[in-house]
Short mmCIF file of C-alpha atoms and ligand atoms in Angstrom, two decimals:
data_model
loop_
_atom_site.label_atom_id
_atom_site.label_comp_id
_atom_site.label_asym_id
_atom_site.label_seq_id
_atom_site.Cartn_x
_atom_site.Cartn_y
_atom_site.Cartn_z
CA UNK A 1 -0.04 -0.14 0.30
CA UNK A 2 1.06 3.47 -0.52
CA UNK A 3 1.01 6.56 1.97
CA UNK A 4 -0.50 9.25 0.03
CA UNK A 5 1.83 12.42 -0.06
CA UNK A 6 1.48 14.23 2.92
CA UNK A 7 2.27 17.35 0.90
CA UNK A 8 -2.11 17.85 -0.49
CA UNK A 9 -3.49 15.62 2.04
CA UNK A 10 -2.26 16.94 4.95
CA UNK A 11 -5.03 16.53 7.45
CA UNK A 12 -2.97 19.05 9.93
CA UNK A 13 -5.70 22.41 10.59
CA UNK A 14 -3.91 26.29 9.46
CA UNK A 15 -3.29 27.66 12.08
CA UNK A 16 -5.40 30.82 10.42
CA UNK A 17 -8.15 28.65 11.24
CA UNK A 18 -7.19 28.43 14.71
CA UNK A 19 -4.58 24.96 14.03
CA UNK A 20 -0.91 24.95 15.46
CA UNK A 21 1.16 27.31 13.36
CA UNK A 22 3.74 24.99 11.02
CA UNK A 23 6.55 27.38 11.50
CA UNK A 24 7.75 26.59 15.34
CA UNK A 25 12.07 26.89 15.20
CA UNK A 26 13.42 30.90 15.86
CA UNK A 27 13.99 32.61 12.76
CA UNK A 28 16.57 35.08 13.26
CA UNK A 29 19.58 33.11 12.94
CA UNK A 30 18.44 31.03 10.15
CA UNK A 31 17.45 34.01 8.40
CA UNK A 32 20.38 36.62 9.25
CA UNK A 33 21.91 38.34 7.24
CA UNK A 34 25.24 39.29 6.09
CA UNK A 35 26.88 37.03 8.63
CA UNK A 36 29.77 39.00 10.20
CA UNK A 37 32.64 36.71 11.44
CA UNK A 38 35.53 37.76 13.54
CA UNK A 39 37.88 37.43 9.79
CA UNK A 40 35.95 40.57 8.80
CA UNK A 41 35.71 42.09 12.30
CA UNK A 42 39.42 42.08 11.69
CA UNK A 43 39.49 43.16 8.03
CA UNK A 44 38.28 45.82 9.04
CA UNK A 45 39.81 46.85 12.07
CA UNK A 46 43.56 46.75 10.32
CA UNK A 47 41.64 49.42 7.78
CA UNK A 48 40.91 51.90 10.35
CA UNK A 49 43.77 51.28 12.01
CA UNK A 50 46.28 52.28 8.92
CA UNK A 51 44.30 55.09 8.46
CA UNK A 52 44.01 54.64 4.84
CA UNK A 53 40.17 56.41 5.37
CA UNK A 54 40.06 57.91 2.42
CA UNK A 55 42.54 56.73 -0.94
CA UNK A 56 43.88 52.64 0.35
CA UNK A 57 45.61 50.05 -1.12
CA UNK A 58 42.53 48.35 0.16
CA UNK A 59 40.05 49.63 -2.56
CA UNK A 60 42.54 48.82 -5.31
CA UNK A 61 43.05 45.04 -4.13
CA UNK A 62 39.36 44.31 -3.83
CA UNK A 63 39.39 45.46 -7.40
CA UNK A 64 41.88 43.19 -8.38
CA UNK A 65 40.04 41.06 -6.01
CA UNK A 66 37.61 40.81 -8.78
CA UNK A 67 39.95 41.15 -11.69
CA UNK A 68 41.30 37.97 -10.65
CA UNK A 69 37.58 36.22 -10.23
CA UNK A 70 36.19 37.80 -13.04
CA UNK A 71 39.58 37.75 -15.35
CA UNK A 72 38.60 41.19 -17.13
CA UNK A 73 40.96 44.01 -17.41
CA UNK A 74 39.02 46.51 -15.37
CA UNK A 75 37.03 46.33 -12.23
CA UNK A 76 36.26 50.25 -10.32
CA UNK A 77 35.22 50.12 -7.17
CA UNK A 78 32.66 52.95 -6.73
CA UNK A 79 30.57 54.21 -3.42
CA UNK A 80 27.61 51.77 -4.61
CA UNK A 81 25.84 50.09 -7.53
CA UNK A 82 23.48 53.44 -8.19
CA UNK A 83 27.28 56.14 -8.85
CA UNK A 84 28.47 52.75 -11.17
CA UNK A 85 25.35 52.28 -13.65
CA UNK A 86 25.42 56.62 -13.37
CA UNK A 87 29.30 56.00 -14.52
CA UNK A 88 28.12 53.28 -16.88
CA UNK A 89 25.91 55.68 -18.95
CA UNK A 90 27.91 58.16 -18.99
CA UNK A 91 31.08 55.90 -20.66
CA UNK A 92 28.24 54.63 -23.25
CA UNK A 93 27.83 58.02 -24.34
CA UNK A 94 24.34 58.17 -23.80
CA UNK A 95 23.17 61.61 -24.15
CA UNK A 96 19.97 63.88 -25.15
CA UNK A 97 16.94 62.04 -27.00
CA UNK A 98 18.84 58.47 -26.91
CA UNK A 99 16.87 55.63 -26.38
CA UNK A 100 18.25 53.51 -24.10
CA UNK A 101 15.61 49.85 -23.52
CA UNK A 102 15.39 48.84 -19.87
CA UNK A 103 12.47 46.46 -17.52
CA UNK A 104 10.23 47.32 -15.55
CA UNK A 105 10.61 44.78 -13.33
CA UNK A 106 13.91 45.67 -11.38
CA UNK A 107 14.93 48.21 -8.59
CA UNK A 108 15.28 52.28 -9.41
CA UNK A 109 18.61 52.49 -9.79
CA UNK A 110 18.76 49.71 -12.95
CA UNK A 111 16.40 52.73 -15.08
CA UNK A 112 16.54 56.38 -13.65
CA UNK A 113 20.51 57.30 -14.27
CA UNK A 114 20.01 56.93 -17.58
CA UNK A 115 17.83 60.48 -17.14
CA UNK A 116 20.26 62.27 -15.40
CA UNK A 117 22.63 61.43 -19.06
CA UNK A 118 19.09 62.79 -21.00
CA UNK A 119 18.69 59.02 -21.75
CA UNK A 120 14.90 58.12 -22.27
CA UNK A 121 14.55 55.03 -20.50
CA UNK A 122 11.66 52.80 -23.51
CA UNK A 123 10.54 49.66 -20.71
CA UNK A 124 10.52 45.88 -22.30
CA UNK A 125 8.64 43.53 -20.75
CA UNK A 126 9.73 40.12 -19.18
CA UNK A 127 9.36 36.91 -19.99
CA UNK A 128 8.03 34.66 -17.87
CA UNK A 129 10.89 31.97 -17.28
CA UNK A 130 13.76 33.96 -16.27
CA UNK A 131 11.88 37.08 -15.40
CA UNK A 132 14.19 39.22 -17.10
CA UNK A 133 13.92 41.35 -20.04
CA UNK A 134 12.22 39.60 -23.36
CA UNK A 135 14.29 39.48 -26.38
CA UNK A 136 11.12 39.89 -28.71
CA UNK A 137 9.49 42.34 -27.43
CA UNK A 138 13.74 44.10 -26.90
CA UNK A 139 13.79 43.75 -30.96
CA UNK A 140 10.15 45.66 -30.94
CA UNK A 141 11.29 48.43 -29.16
CA UNK A 142 14.08 49.14 -31.30
CA UNK A 143 14.22 52.74 -33.16
CA UNK A 144 17.27 54.33 -34.76
CA UNK A 145 17.00 56.34 -31.68
CA UNK A 146 18.34 53.08 -29.34
CA UNK A 147 21.53 53.04 -28.02
CA UNK A 148 21.57 50.64 -25.61
CA UNK A 149 19.94 48.06 -22.97
CA UNK A 150 20.26 47.73 -19.58
CA UNK A 151 19.94 43.98 -18.61
CA UNK A 152 18.99 43.22 -15.07
CA UNK A 153 20.22 39.52 -13.34
CA UNK A 154 16.55 40.22 -11.66
CA UNK A 155 17.35 37.75 -7.79
CA UNK A 156 19.93 36.00 -8.91
CA UNK A 157 18.32 35.06 -12.34
CA UNK A 158 21.04 34.97 -15.65
CA UNK A 159 18.64 36.99 -18.32
CA UNK A 160 18.17 35.28 -21.77
CA UNK A 161 22.28 36.81 -22.70
CA UNK A 162 22.28 34.79 -25.94
CA UNK A 163 19.10 36.36 -27.38
CA UNK A 164 19.84 39.78 -25.65
CA UNK A 165 23.53 39.37 -27.38
CA UNK A 166 22.70 38.71 -30.56
CA UNK A 167 20.91 41.93 -30.75
CA UNK A 168 22.63 43.82 -29.64
CA UNK A 169 25.35 42.88 -31.53
CA UNK A 170 23.00 43.39 -35.09
CA UNK A 171 21.60 47.05 -33.58
CA UNK A 172 24.95 47.95 -32.47
CA UNK A 173 23.54 48.94 -28.87
CA UNK A 174 25.89 48.62 -25.75
CA UNK A 175 24.99 46.32 -23.57
CA UNK A 176 24.89 47.04 -19.21
CA UNK A 177 24.65 43.95 -17.45
CA UNK A 178 23.02 45.31 -14.01
CA UNK A 179 24.38 42.60 -11.72
CA UNK A 180 23.48 44.03 -8.26
CA UNK A 181 21.89 40.90 -7.78
CA UNK A 182 23.45 37.99 -9.26
CA UNK A 183 27.03 37.93 -8.14
CA UNK A 184 28.25 34.43 -8.47
CA UNK A 185 25.28 33.59 -11.14
CA UNK A 186 27.21 31.52 -14.60
CA UNK A 187 25.45 31.43 -17.56
CA UNK A 188 26.55 29.25 -20.40
CA UNK A 189 30.06 28.44 -18.19
CA UNK A 190 30.70 32.13 -18.53
CA UNK A 191 30.05 34.41 -15.44
CA UNK A 192 27.64 36.63 -15.36
CA UNK A 193 29.25 40.43 -15.23
CA UNK A 194 31.00 39.44 -18.41
CA UNK A 195 29.31 39.40 -21.32
CA UNK A 196 28.09 43.16 -21.68
CA UNK A 197 30.27 46.16 -22.58
CA UNK A 198 29.85 46.80 -18.18
CA UNK A 199 28.82 45.21 -15.43
CA UNK A 200 27.85 46.44 -12.43
CA UNK A 201 27.88 44.50 -8.71
CA UNK A 202 26.09 45.74 -5.24
CA UNK A 203 27.85 45.45 -1.89
CA UNK A 204 24.89 47.38 -0.10
CA UNK A 205 24.03 45.23 2.70
CA UNK A 206 21.63 42.29 1.97
CA UNK A 207 23.34 41.80 -1.57
CA UNK A 208 25.53 38.17 -2.02
CA UNK A 209 28.73 39.82 -1.03
CA UNK A 210 27.09 42.12 1.44
CA UNK A 211 29.37 45.81 2.60
CA UNK A 212 29.12 49.13 4.16
CA UNK A 213 27.73 50.24 0.68
CA UNK A 214 29.23 49.69 -1.80
CA UNK A 215 29.59 48.36 -5.65
CA UNK A 216 32.10 47.39 -8.71
CA UNK A 217 32.05 48.21 -12.68
CA UNK A 218 33.61 46.16 -14.70
CA UNK A 219 34.78 46.36 -18.17
CA UNK A 220 37.46 44.58 -20.85
CA UNK A 221 36.99 47.73 -22.53
CA UNK A 222 39.46 50.89 -22.36
CA UNK A 223 37.90 53.50 -23.74
CA UNK A 224 34.62 52.25 -21.27
CA UNK A 225 37.33 52.21 -18.20
CA UNK A 226 38.86 55.49 -18.56
CA UNK A 227 35.81 57.68 -19.75
CA UNK A 228 34.66 55.94 -16.11
CA UNK A 229 37.89 56.89 -13.86
CA UNK A 230 36.49 60.53 -15.64
CA UNK A 231 33.40 60.62 -14.34
CA UNK A 232 33.68 60.09 -10.89
CA UNK A 233 37.72 59.45 -9.43
CA UNK A 234 39.41 62.65 -11.07
CA UNK A 235 42.21 61.27 -8.60
CA UNK A 236 42.91 58.46 -10.65
CA UNK A 237 43.35 60.24 -14.27
CA UNK A 238 46.57 62.23 -13.28
CA UNK A 239 48.88 58.84 -12.86
CA UNK A 240 46.95 57.58 -16.59
CA UNK A 241 50.35 59.37 -18.70
CA UNK A 242 49.06 57.87 -21.81
CA UNK A 243 45.32 59.01 -21.63
CA UNK A 244 43.63 62.04 -24.05
CA UNK A 245 41.45 62.60 -20.51
CA UNK A 246 44.19 63.29 -18.13
CA UNK A 247 43.72 66.98 -18.95
CA UNK A 248 40.74 66.77 -16.34
CA UNK A 249 42.75 65.68 -13.87
CA UNK A 250 41.88 68.90 -12.08
CA UNK A 251 38.31 68.71 -11.79
CA UNK A 252 37.17 65.08 -13.04
CA UNK A 253 33.64 65.18 -14.44
CA UNK A 254 31.82 66.27 -11.44
CA UNK A 255 30.97 63.17 -9.24
CA UNK A 256 33.26 61.64 -7.23
CA UNK A 257 32.43 58.11 -6.63
CA UNK A 258 35.74 56.46 -5.12
CA UNK A 259 34.50 53.48 -2.37
CA UNK A 260 35.02 54.13 1.47
CA UNK A 261 38.86 51.99 2.17
CA UNK A 262 36.23 50.13 5.32
CA UNK A 263 33.25 48.94 2.47
CA UNK A 264 36.76 47.70 0.04
CA UNK A 265 38.35 45.92 3.48
CA UNK A 266 34.10 44.03 4.82
CA UNK A 267 33.95 43.28 0.96
CA UNK A 268 37.22 41.88 0.31
CA UNK A 269 36.66 39.44 3.18
CA UNK A 270 32.92 38.75 2.54
CA UNK A 271 33.72 37.49 -1.15
CA UNK A 272 36.32 34.89 0.02
CA UNK A 273 33.57 33.30 1.34
CA UNK A 274 31.07 34.16 -1.64
CA UNK A 275 30.63 30.43 -2.46
CA UNK A 276 29.93 29.06 0.75
CA UNK A 277 27.69 31.13 0.77
CA UNK A 278 25.70 30.68 -2.59
CA UNK A 279 26.38 27.16 -1.81
CA UNK A 280 24.14 27.17 1.13
CA UNK A 281 21.59 29.52 0.16
CA UNK A 282 21.35 27.63 -3.08
CA UNK A 283 20.90 24.42 -1.37
CA UNK A 284 18.06 25.51 1.67
CA UNK A 285 16.16 27.60 -1.55
CA UNK A 286 16.29 24.33 -4.13
CA UNK A 287 15.43 22.12 -0.97
CA UNK A 288 12.55 23.72 -0.32
CA UNK A 289 11.77 25.23 -3.71
CA UNK A 290 11.50 21.12 -5.06
CA UNK A 291 8.32 20.40 -2.37
CA UNK A 292 6.85 24.05 -3.49
CA UNK A 293 7.00 22.39 -7.21
CA UNK A 294 4.99 19.78 -6.52
CA UNK A 295 2.12 21.91 -4.97
CA UNK A 296 2.25 23.60 -8.45
CA UNK A 297 4.44 26.47 -7.58
CA UNK A 298 7.10 28.03 -10.18
CA UNK A 299 9.77 28.24 -7.90
CA UNK A 300 12.72 29.56 -11.40
CA UNK A 301 14.96 26.77 -10.02
CA UNK A 302 16.60 26.47 -13.05
CA UNK A 303 16.43 29.02 -15.45
CA UNK A 304 16.69 28.54 -19.80
CA UNK A 305 19.07 27.40 -20.97
CA UNK A 306 20.30 24.29 -19.37
CA UNK A 307 23.33 24.99 -18.32
CA UNK A 308 22.50 28.39 -16.27
CA UNK A 309 23.57 28.64 -12.89
CA UNK A 310 21.28 31.18 -10.58
CA UNK A 311 22.11 32.29 -7.21
CA UNK A 312 19.76 33.46 -4.65
CA UNK A 313 19.66 37.15 -3.60
CA UNK A 314 16.23 37.04 -3.13
CA UNK A 315 13.98 34.02 -3.45
CA UNK A 316 10.16 34.82 -5.22
CA UNK A 317 8.21 31.94 -6.88
CA UNK A 318 5.13 32.42 -8.92
CA UNK A 319 1.74 31.43 -7.40
CA UNK A 320 -0.88 31.09 -10.34
CA UNK A 321 -4.32 31.48 -7.89
CA UNK A 322 -6.19 29.50 -11.09
CA UNK A 323 -4.69 26.36 -9.17
CA UNK A 324 -5.88 26.97 -6.26
CA UNK A 325 -9.28 29.25 -6.35
CA UNK A 326 -7.29 31.14 -3.82
CA UNK A 327 -6.27 35.28 -4.18
CA UNK A 328 -2.93 35.34 -3.52
CA UNK A 329 -3.44 38.05 -0.96
CA UNK A 330 -5.22 35.64 1.04
CA UNK A 331 -2.62 32.94 0.56
CA UNK A 332 0.32 35.30 1.87
CA UNK A 333 -2.45 36.06 4.88
CA UNK A 334 -2.66 32.31 5.83
CA UNK A 335 0.95 31.49 5.63
CA UNK A 336 1.81 34.42 7.37
CA UNK A 337 -0.28 32.89 10.43
CA UNK A 338 1.40 29.05 10.58
CA UNK A 339 4.78 31.72 10.99
CA UNK A 340 6.15 31.37 7.08
CA UNK A 341 7.77 34.16 6.60
CA UNK A 342 6.54 35.61 2.89
CA UNK A 343 5.79 39.02 1.18
CA UNK A 344 4.52 40.65 -1.77
CA UNK A 345 6.08 41.02 -4.79
CA UNK A 346 9.38 43.26 -4.01
CA UNK A 347 9.54 46.01 -6.55
CA UNK A 348 6.50 48.32 -7.80
CA UNK A 349 6.82 48.75 -11.59
CA UNK A 350 8.36 51.20 -12.60
CA UNK A 351 6.72 52.51 -15.22
CA UNK A 352 3.71 53.21 -13.54
CA UNK A 353 5.32 54.87 -11.02
CA UNK A 354 4.60 58.82 -10.77
CA UNK A 355 8.25 59.63 -11.97
CA UNK A 356 6.64 57.89 -15.47
CA UNK A 357 3.13 58.74 -15.42
CA UNK A 358 3.09 62.12 -14.54
CA UNK A 359 6.11 63.01 -17.24
CA UNK A 360 8.37 64.42 -13.99
CA UNK A 361 11.06 62.13 -15.97
CA UNK A 362 11.09 64.62 -18.84
CA UNK A 363 12.17 67.57 -16.26
CA UNK A 364 15.28 65.34 -14.59
CA UNK A 365 16.43 64.24 -18.31
CA UNK A 366 16.08 67.89 -19.59
CA UNK A 367 14.49 67.05 -22.60
CA UNK A 368 11.52 69.35 -22.51
CA UNK A 369 11.22 72.15 -25.40
CA UNK A 370 13.81 70.72 -27.54
CA UNK A 371 11.59 69.41 -29.85
CA UNK A 372 12.10 65.46 -29.18
CA UNK A 373 9.04 63.11 -29.38
CA UNK A 374 8.68 62.60 -25.55
CA UNK A 375 6.94 58.69 -25.36
CA UNK A 376 3.97 58.67 -22.31
CA UNK A 377 4.28 56.00 -19.50
CA UNK A 378 0.54 54.32 -19.31
CA UNK A 379 0.22 52.02 -16.75
CA UNK A 380 -1.46 49.26 -18.60
CA UNK A 381 2.01 48.93 -20.49
CA UNK A 382 3.65 45.69 -19.97
CA UNK A 383 0.49 43.62 -19.56
CA UNK A 384 2.40 40.56 -19.35
CA UNK A 385 4.95 42.18 -17.23
CA UNK A 386 2.13 42.97 -14.96
CA UNK A 387 0.60 39.78 -14.90
CA UNK A 388 3.97 38.13 -14.10
CA UNK A 389 4.57 40.21 -11.11
CA UNK A 390 1.58 39.84 -9.81
CA UNK A 391 1.68 36.11 -9.10
CA UNK A 392 4.37 36.59 -7.29
CA UNK A 393 5.72 35.57 -3.68
CA UNK A 394 8.91 35.91 -1.46
CA UNK A 395 10.09 33.75 0.90
CA UNK A 396 13.35 34.37 2.10
CA UNK A 397 16.40 32.47 1.49
CA UNK A 398 17.41 30.78 3.85
CA UNK A 399 21.52 32.00 4.21
CA UNK A 400 21.56 30.00 7.27
CA UNK A 401 18.79 27.37 7.88
CA UNK A 402 18.83 24.08 9.34
CA UNK A 403 16.65 20.87 7.11
CA UNK A 404 14.03 21.22 9.29
CA UNK A 405 13.07 24.28 9.24
CA UNK A 406 12.14 24.13 5.42
CA UNK A 407 10.71 21.16 6.36
CA UNK A 408 8.31 23.22 8.27
CA UNK A 409 8.18 26.22 5.38
CA UNK A 410 6.82 23.72 2.74
CA UNK A 411 4.65 21.90 5.35
CA UNK A 412 3.24 25.39 6.13
CA UNK A 413 2.82 26.14 2.03
CA UNK A 414 1.22 21.75 1.84
CA UNK A 415 -1.45 22.83 4.59
CA UNK A 416 -2.64 26.36 3.66
CA UNK A 417 -2.84 24.87 -0.46
CA UNK A 418 -4.66 21.54 1.28
CA UNK A 419 -7.66 23.52 2.57
CA UNK A 420 -7.30 26.31 0.35
CA UNK A 421 -10.88 26.13 -0.26
CA UNK A 422 -11.90 26.70 3.15
CA UNK A 423 -9.68 29.55 4.35
CA UNK A 424 -11.34 33.53 4.91
CA UNK A 425 -11.32 35.52 1.46
CA UNK A 426 -9.98 39.24 3.30
CA UNK A 427 -12.85 40.61 0.10
CA UNK A 428 -15.47 37.65 -0.23
C1 PLP B 501 18.37 45.92 -9.89
C2 PLP B 501 19.92 47.11 -8.38
N1 PLP B 501 20.19 47.45 -9.72
C3 PLP B 501 20.99 48.00 -8.79
C4 PLP B 501 21.24 48.53 -8.28
C5 PLP B 501 21.99 50.00 -7.60
O1 PLP B 501 22.95 49.62 -6.15
P1 PLP B 501 23.11 50.09 -4.94
O2 PLP B 501 22.28 50.52 -3.73
O3 PLP B 501 24.49 49.46 -4.39
O4 PLP B 501 23.14 51.26 -5.34
C6 PLP B 501 20.59 47.76 -6.54
C7 PLP B 501 20.21 47.91 -5.32
O5 PLP B 501 20.16 47.79 -4.90
C8 PLP B 501 19.76 46.64 -7.42
O6 PLP B 501 18.75 46.12 -6.60
#
């Protein structure tokens, strides 16, 4: 006789109906991030005591660590990832009226720097398999004013780079990989962060290489590198003996994007443990994903094509209300009652924000009155992206969780979904 899978036929009563909560283990340590060790503390103390708190060998050493790890010609440390994206837009030569194709489902820093160079963000749909830019829609949105694409490897899932790079090559567009979420991911054997004309990683404290703010820009292109330096790192121009940009050493281009050496010290120390940290998150998120897939929840465990290794900056899963009839908000409430720390989607879609729908963007870009055709952004644009985003539920990434806690989370979902019909509806 076979035992029925406990998953769907769990008799346990959901906590929201008065049953015992499924998740009872303490979660603070299991979910704590960043994980700071004595080694991290020593690294920061060493630099603090050196007195080199502005310009320091430590920052150069961090750049070197990244160069080695990623096998790229140039790495420039920045005060944060946002600054590095600004620098990339400058280096790409974005200017008034140029169009840059971007996703709407991302953090604002992927897009807002475009405006400060007079660029026009053109939002393209997000595809459903790896929640990256949809190559077919990108192709449709190209005009003779398109200059660049910002590809975001959202939550640590590599976007469809083969297609996107092919489009960029055919249309002579620059590609920025916004890899803020994707430290350690690979695509067809290549490291994410080495595929575009430039790439940016963030070391903001939630990221996979966490620090006290920080970012790096990677590029193999000497011209991009020099422009990045002239934009935000004036003090590095004078030593560049052969560069025509050396003449700007006394002024730079008006930005100051230097990384704090204390941040560099912590980032270096954390980078050493990146693979180990990623491995733990991956094991835990995959374990839970396998249980959730059995309940009809899509978990993006293996974004196509086959030889893609994702990482888990965030652990988002997609829930189709049709499978149970239980609205996503009610599912989340019931899971919360079980003690599971789940949340609604993290990023408000950018094309629906007042910045774009009220036309404020054009003021920041200083594009009014220039006779350039300006787009109108409508919240009803990008219906596929909007529907996909509304189906997402965010889970913890379990950076240090015991297997028992994952069982408890799985059990919480199993109970709630098994009893979906009986659960209270907020808008009934
Ligand atoms: C997708 C994405 N791009 C860029 C950034 C900017 O990085 P930072 O916070 O280091 O400025 C973030 C930051 O959270 C992000 O999530």
